[in-house]
CSV table of C-alpha atoms in Angstrom, one decimal:
chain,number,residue,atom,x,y,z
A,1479,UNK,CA,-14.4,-0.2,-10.7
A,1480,UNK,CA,-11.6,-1.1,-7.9
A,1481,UNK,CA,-13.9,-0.8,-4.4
A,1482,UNK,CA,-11.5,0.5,-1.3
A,1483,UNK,CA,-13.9,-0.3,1.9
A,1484,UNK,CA,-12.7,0.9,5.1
A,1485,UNK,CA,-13.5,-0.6,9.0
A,1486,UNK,CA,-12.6,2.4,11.4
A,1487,UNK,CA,-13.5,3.9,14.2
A,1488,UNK,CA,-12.0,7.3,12.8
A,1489,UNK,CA,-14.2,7.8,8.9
A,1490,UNK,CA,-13.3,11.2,8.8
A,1491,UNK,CA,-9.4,10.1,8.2
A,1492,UNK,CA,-10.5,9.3,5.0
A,1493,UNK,CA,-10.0,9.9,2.0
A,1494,UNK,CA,-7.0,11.6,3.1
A,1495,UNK,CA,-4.0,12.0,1.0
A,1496,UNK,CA,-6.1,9.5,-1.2
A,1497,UNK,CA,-8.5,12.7,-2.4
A,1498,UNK,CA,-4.9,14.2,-3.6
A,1499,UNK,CA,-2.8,13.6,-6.2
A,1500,UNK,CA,-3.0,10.7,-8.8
A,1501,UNK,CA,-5.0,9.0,-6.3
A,1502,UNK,CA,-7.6,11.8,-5.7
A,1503,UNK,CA,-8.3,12.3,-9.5
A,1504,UNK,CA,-8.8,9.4,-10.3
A,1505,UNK,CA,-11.3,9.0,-7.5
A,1506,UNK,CA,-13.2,11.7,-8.9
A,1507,UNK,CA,-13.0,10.1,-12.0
A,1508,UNK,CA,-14.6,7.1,-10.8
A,1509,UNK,CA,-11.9,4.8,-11.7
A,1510,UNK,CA,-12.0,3.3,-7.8
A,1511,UNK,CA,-14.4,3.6,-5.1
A,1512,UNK,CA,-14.3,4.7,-1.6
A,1513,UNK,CA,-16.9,3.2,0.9
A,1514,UNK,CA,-16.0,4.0,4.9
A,1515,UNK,CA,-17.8,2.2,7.7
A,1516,UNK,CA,-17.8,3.5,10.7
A,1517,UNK,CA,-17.1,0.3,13.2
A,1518,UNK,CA,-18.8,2.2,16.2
A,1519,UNK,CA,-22.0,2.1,14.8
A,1520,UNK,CA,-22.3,-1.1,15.1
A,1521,UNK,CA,-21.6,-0.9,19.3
A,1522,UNK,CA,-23.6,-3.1,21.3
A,1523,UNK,CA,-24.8,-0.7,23.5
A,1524,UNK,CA,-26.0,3.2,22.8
A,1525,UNK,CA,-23.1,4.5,24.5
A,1526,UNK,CA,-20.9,3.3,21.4
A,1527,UNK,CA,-18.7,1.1,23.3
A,1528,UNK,CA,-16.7,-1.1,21.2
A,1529,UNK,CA,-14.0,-2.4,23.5
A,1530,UNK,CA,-13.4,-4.1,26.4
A,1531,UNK,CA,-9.8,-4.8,28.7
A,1532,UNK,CA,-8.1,-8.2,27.7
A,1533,UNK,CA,-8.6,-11.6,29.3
A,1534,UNK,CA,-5.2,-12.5,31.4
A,1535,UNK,CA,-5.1,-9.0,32.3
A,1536,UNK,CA,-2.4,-6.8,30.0
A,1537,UNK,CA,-2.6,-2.8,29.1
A,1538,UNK,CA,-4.9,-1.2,26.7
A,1539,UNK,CA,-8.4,-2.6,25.5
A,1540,UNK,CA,-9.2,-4.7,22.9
A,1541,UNK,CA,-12.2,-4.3,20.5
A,1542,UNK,CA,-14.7,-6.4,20.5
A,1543,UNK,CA,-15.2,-9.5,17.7
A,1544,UNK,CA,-19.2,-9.6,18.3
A,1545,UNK,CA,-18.7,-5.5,16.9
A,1546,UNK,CA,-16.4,-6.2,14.2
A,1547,UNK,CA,-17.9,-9.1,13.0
A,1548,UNK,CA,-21.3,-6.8,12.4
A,1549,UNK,CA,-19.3,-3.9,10.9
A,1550,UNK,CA,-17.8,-6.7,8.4
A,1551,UNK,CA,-20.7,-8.9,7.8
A,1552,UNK,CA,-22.4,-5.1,6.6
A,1553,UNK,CA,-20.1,-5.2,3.1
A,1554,UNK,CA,-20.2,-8.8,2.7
A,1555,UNK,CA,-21.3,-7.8,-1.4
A,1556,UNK,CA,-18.0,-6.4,-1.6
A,1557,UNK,CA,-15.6,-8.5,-3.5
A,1558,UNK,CA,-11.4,-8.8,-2.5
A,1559,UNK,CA,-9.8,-10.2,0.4
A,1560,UNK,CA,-10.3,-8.7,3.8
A,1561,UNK,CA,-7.2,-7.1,5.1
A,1562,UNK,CA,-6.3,-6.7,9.0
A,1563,UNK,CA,-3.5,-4.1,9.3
A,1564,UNK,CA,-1.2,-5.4,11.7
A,1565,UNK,CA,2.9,-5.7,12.5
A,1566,UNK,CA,2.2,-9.3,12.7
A,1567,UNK,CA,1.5,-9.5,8.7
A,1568,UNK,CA,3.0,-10.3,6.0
A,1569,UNK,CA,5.1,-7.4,4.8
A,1570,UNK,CA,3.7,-5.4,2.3
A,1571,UNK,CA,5.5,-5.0,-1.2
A,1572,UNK,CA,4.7,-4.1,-4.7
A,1573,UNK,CA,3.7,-7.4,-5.6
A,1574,UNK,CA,0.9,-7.9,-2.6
A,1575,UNK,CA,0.0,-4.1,-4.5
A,1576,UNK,CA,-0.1,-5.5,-7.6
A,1577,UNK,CA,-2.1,-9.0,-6.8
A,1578,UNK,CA,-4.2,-6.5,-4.9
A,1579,UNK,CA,-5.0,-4.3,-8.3
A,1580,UNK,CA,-6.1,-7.2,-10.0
A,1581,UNK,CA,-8.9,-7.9,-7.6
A,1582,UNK,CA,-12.3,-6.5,-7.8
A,1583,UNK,CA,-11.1,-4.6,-4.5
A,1584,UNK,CA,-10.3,-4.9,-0.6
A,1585,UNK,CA,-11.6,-4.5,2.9
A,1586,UNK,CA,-9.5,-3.0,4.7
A,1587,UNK,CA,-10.0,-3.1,8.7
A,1588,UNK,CA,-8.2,-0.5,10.8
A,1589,UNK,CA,-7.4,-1.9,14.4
A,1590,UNK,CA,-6.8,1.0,17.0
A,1591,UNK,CA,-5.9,0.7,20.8
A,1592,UNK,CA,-4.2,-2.8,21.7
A,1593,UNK,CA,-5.7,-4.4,18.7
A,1594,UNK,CA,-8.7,-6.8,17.9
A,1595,UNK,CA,-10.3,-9.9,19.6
A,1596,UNK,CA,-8.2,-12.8,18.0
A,1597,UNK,CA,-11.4,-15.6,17.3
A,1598,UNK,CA,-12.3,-12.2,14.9
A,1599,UNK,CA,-9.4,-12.6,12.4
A,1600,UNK,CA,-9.8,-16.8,12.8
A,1601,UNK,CA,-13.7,-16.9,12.1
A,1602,UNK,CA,-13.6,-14.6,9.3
A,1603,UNK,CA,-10.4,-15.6,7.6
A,1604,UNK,CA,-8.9,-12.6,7.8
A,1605,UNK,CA,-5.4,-11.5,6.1
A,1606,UNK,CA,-3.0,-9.7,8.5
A,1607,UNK,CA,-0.2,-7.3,6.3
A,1608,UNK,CA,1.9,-5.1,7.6
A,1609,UNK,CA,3.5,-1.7,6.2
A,1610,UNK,CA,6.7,-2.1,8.6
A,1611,UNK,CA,8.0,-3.2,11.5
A,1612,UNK,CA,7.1,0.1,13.4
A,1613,UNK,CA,4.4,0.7,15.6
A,1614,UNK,CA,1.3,3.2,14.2
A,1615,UNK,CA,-1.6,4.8,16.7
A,1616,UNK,CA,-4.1,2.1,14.4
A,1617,UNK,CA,-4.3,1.0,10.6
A,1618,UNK,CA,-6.0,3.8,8.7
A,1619,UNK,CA,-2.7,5.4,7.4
A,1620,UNK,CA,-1.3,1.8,6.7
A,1621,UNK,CA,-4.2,1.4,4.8
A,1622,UNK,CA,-3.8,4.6,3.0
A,1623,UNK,CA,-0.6,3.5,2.4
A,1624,UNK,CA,-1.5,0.4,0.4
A,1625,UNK,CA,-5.0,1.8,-1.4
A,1626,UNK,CA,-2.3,4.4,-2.8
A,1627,UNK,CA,0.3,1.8,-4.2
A,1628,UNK,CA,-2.5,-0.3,-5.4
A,1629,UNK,CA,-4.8,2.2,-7.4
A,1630,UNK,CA,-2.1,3.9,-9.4
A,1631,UNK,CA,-1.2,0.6,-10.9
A,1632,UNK,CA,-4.9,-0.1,-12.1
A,1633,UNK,CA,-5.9,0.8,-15.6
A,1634,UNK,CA,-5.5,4.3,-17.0
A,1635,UNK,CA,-4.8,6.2,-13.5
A,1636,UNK,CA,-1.4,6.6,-14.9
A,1637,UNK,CA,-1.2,8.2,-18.4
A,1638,UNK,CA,2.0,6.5,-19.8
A,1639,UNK,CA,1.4,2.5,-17.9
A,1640,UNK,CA,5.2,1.8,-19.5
A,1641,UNK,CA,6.5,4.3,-16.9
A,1642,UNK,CA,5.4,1.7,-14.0
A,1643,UNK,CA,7.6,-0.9,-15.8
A,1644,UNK,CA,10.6,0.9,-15.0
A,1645,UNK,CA,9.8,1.9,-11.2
A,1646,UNK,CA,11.8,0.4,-8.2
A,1647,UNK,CA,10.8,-2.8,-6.9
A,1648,UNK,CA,9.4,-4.1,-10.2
A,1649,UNK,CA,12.0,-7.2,-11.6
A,1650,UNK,CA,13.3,-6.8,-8.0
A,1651,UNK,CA,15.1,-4.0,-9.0
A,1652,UNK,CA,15.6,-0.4,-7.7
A,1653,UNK,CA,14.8,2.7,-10.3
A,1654,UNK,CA,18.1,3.9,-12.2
A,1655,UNK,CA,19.4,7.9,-11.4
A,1656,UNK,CA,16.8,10.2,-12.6
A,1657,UNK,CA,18.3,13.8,-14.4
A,1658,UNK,CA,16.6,16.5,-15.7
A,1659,UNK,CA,17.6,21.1,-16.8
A,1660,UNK,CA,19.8,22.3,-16.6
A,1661,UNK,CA,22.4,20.1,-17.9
A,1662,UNK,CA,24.8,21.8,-15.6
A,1663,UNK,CA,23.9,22.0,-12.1
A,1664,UNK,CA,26.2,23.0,-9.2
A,1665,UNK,CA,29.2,21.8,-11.8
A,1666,UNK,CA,27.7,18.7,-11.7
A,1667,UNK,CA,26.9,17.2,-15.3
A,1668,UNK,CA,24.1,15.1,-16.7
A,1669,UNK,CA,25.7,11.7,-17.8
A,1670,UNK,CA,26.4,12.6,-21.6
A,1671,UNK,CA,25.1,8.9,-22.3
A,1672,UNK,CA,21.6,10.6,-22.1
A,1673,UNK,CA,22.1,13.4,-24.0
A,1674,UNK,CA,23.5,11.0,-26.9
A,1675,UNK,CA,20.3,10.5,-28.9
A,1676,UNK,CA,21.5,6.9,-28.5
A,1677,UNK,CA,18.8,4.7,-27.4
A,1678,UNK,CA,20.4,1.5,-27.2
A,1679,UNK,CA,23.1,2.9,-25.1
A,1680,UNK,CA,20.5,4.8,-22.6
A,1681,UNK,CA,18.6,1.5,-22.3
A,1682,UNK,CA,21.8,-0.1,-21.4
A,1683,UNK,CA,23.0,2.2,-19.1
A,1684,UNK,CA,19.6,2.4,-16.9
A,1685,UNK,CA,20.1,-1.3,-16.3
A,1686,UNK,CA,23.6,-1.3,-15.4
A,1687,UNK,CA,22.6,1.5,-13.1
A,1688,UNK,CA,19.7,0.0,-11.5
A,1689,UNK,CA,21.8,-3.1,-11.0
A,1690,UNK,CA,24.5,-1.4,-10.0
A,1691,UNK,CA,21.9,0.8,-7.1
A,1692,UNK,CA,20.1,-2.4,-6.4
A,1693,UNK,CA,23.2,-4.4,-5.4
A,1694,UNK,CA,24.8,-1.6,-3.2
A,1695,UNK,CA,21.6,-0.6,-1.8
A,1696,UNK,CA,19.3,-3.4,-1.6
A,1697,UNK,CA,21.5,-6.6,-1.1
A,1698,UNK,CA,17.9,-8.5,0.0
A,1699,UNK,CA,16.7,-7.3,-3.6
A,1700,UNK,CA,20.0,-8.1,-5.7
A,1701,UNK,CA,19.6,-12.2,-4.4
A,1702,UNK,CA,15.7,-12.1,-5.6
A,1703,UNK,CA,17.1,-10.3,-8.6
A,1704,UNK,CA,20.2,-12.5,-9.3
A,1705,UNK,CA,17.5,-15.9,-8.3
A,1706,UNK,CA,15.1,-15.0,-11.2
C-alpha cells in the first residue's frame, strides 16, 4: 500500500478533494493510505506555539525546526522521500508523479506563514518541489495536488492502465482532440477519420494530432519531444 503522510498545522484540510473521485475510492479501497500529523502538537510550550519572527528582522514568522524536526522524526517508519512544498523546488511534472508512485510512499510537509527554519530542510535532507511559480497561503493544496497525480497512476486505481499511456505529458507529448455524441454538434462534425472503423488510420491521426497540439501549444515540450 502507497502511504500519503501529511506535516500540517491545518489536519482537517485533509483528505480533501483526495476523499473524492478516483482518488477517494480508492482510498476506501485501501489501495493508498492517509496518515495526517498535526505539527502543533508537537509545540514546545502548552500554548501550541510553533513559530517565532525571523533573525535579520523581515515580515511574517517562521516555524520553528526544533518543532518540525519532532513532528518528522514521529513517522520516521514511513518509507519515501520527504517532500517540502515550496516555490523554490523543483517544478513538479508527471515524471516526479510517476518516480513518486513507484515508492513505498511520501512525507509530505506543508509550510504556512513565511515558511520554515532553513537548518530544518539541511539536517533532514529534505526535498523542496514546487507546483508553480505562484504564491499559495501554505503547502496542503500543493500537496493535494501531487498525492492526486501520483495515486491514480499506481496499480489498479485506474480500470483500463493503457488509457494513462495516452494522457498529456507522457512521451512529452500533449493528449490528441477528444470527441464524443452527437456526431453533429453545433454544425460542427466529428473528424470522419474516427468514425472509419480504421484503426491504423485513428492511431495515426492521434499522433499527428498530439504532435501537431504539442508543437503549437507546448514549444518547451515539442524540444524534449523532438530530443528523445
Amino acid at each position: 500500500m502507497w502511504n500519503a503522510t501529511v506535516l500540517s498545522l491545518f489536519p482537517e484540510m485533509f483528505p480533501g478533494t483526495l476523499g473524492s473521485s478516483l482518488a477517494g475510492k480508492a482510498l476506501k479501497n485501501g489501495l493508498w493510505n492517509l496518515n495526517k500529523i498535526n505539527i502543533r502538537d508537537f509545540a514546545n510550550n502548552k500554548n501550541g506555539k510553533v513559530d517565532d519572527v525571523p533573525f535579520g528582522g523581515g515580515h511574517g514568522m517562521v516555524i520553528n525546526p526544533e518543532v518540525l524536526d519532532k513532528a518528522l522524526k514521529s513517522v520516521s517508519a514511513y518509507e519515501g522521500p520527504r517532500i517540502y512544498l515550496s516555490p523554490r523546488g523543483k517544478k513538479f511534472d508527471q515524471a516526479i508523479a510517476r518516480n513518486l508512485s513507484k515508492e513505498k510512499g511520501a512525507v509530505f510537509i506543508c509550510g504556512r506563514y513565511e515558511g520554515v527554519d532553513e537548518r530544518f530542510l539541511i539536517h533532514n535532507d529534505v526535498t523542496e518541489v514546487s507546483v508553480g511559480d505562484f504564491i499559495l497561503s501554505g503547502g496542503e493544496i500543493g500537496a493535494q495536488l501531487i498525492i492526486d497525480a501520483t495515486v491514480r497512476l499506481l496499480p489498479n486505481v485506474i480500470g483500463n492502465s493503457l488509457g494513462l499511456v495516452e494522457e498529456s505529458f507522457e512521451n512529452n507529448l500533449l493528449e490528441y482532440p477528444l470527441y464524443t455524441y452527437p456526431r453533429v454538434w453545433n454544425n460542427i462534425e466529428v473528424p470522419e477519420v474516427l468514425l472509419s472503423g480504421d484503426h491504423q488510420k485513428i492511431k495515426m491521426w492521434k499522433i499527428k494530432m498530439s504532435e501537431n497540439l504539442t508543437k503549437s501549444k507546448r514549444p518547451d515540450l515539442w524540444s524534449k519531444y523532438i530530443k528523445s
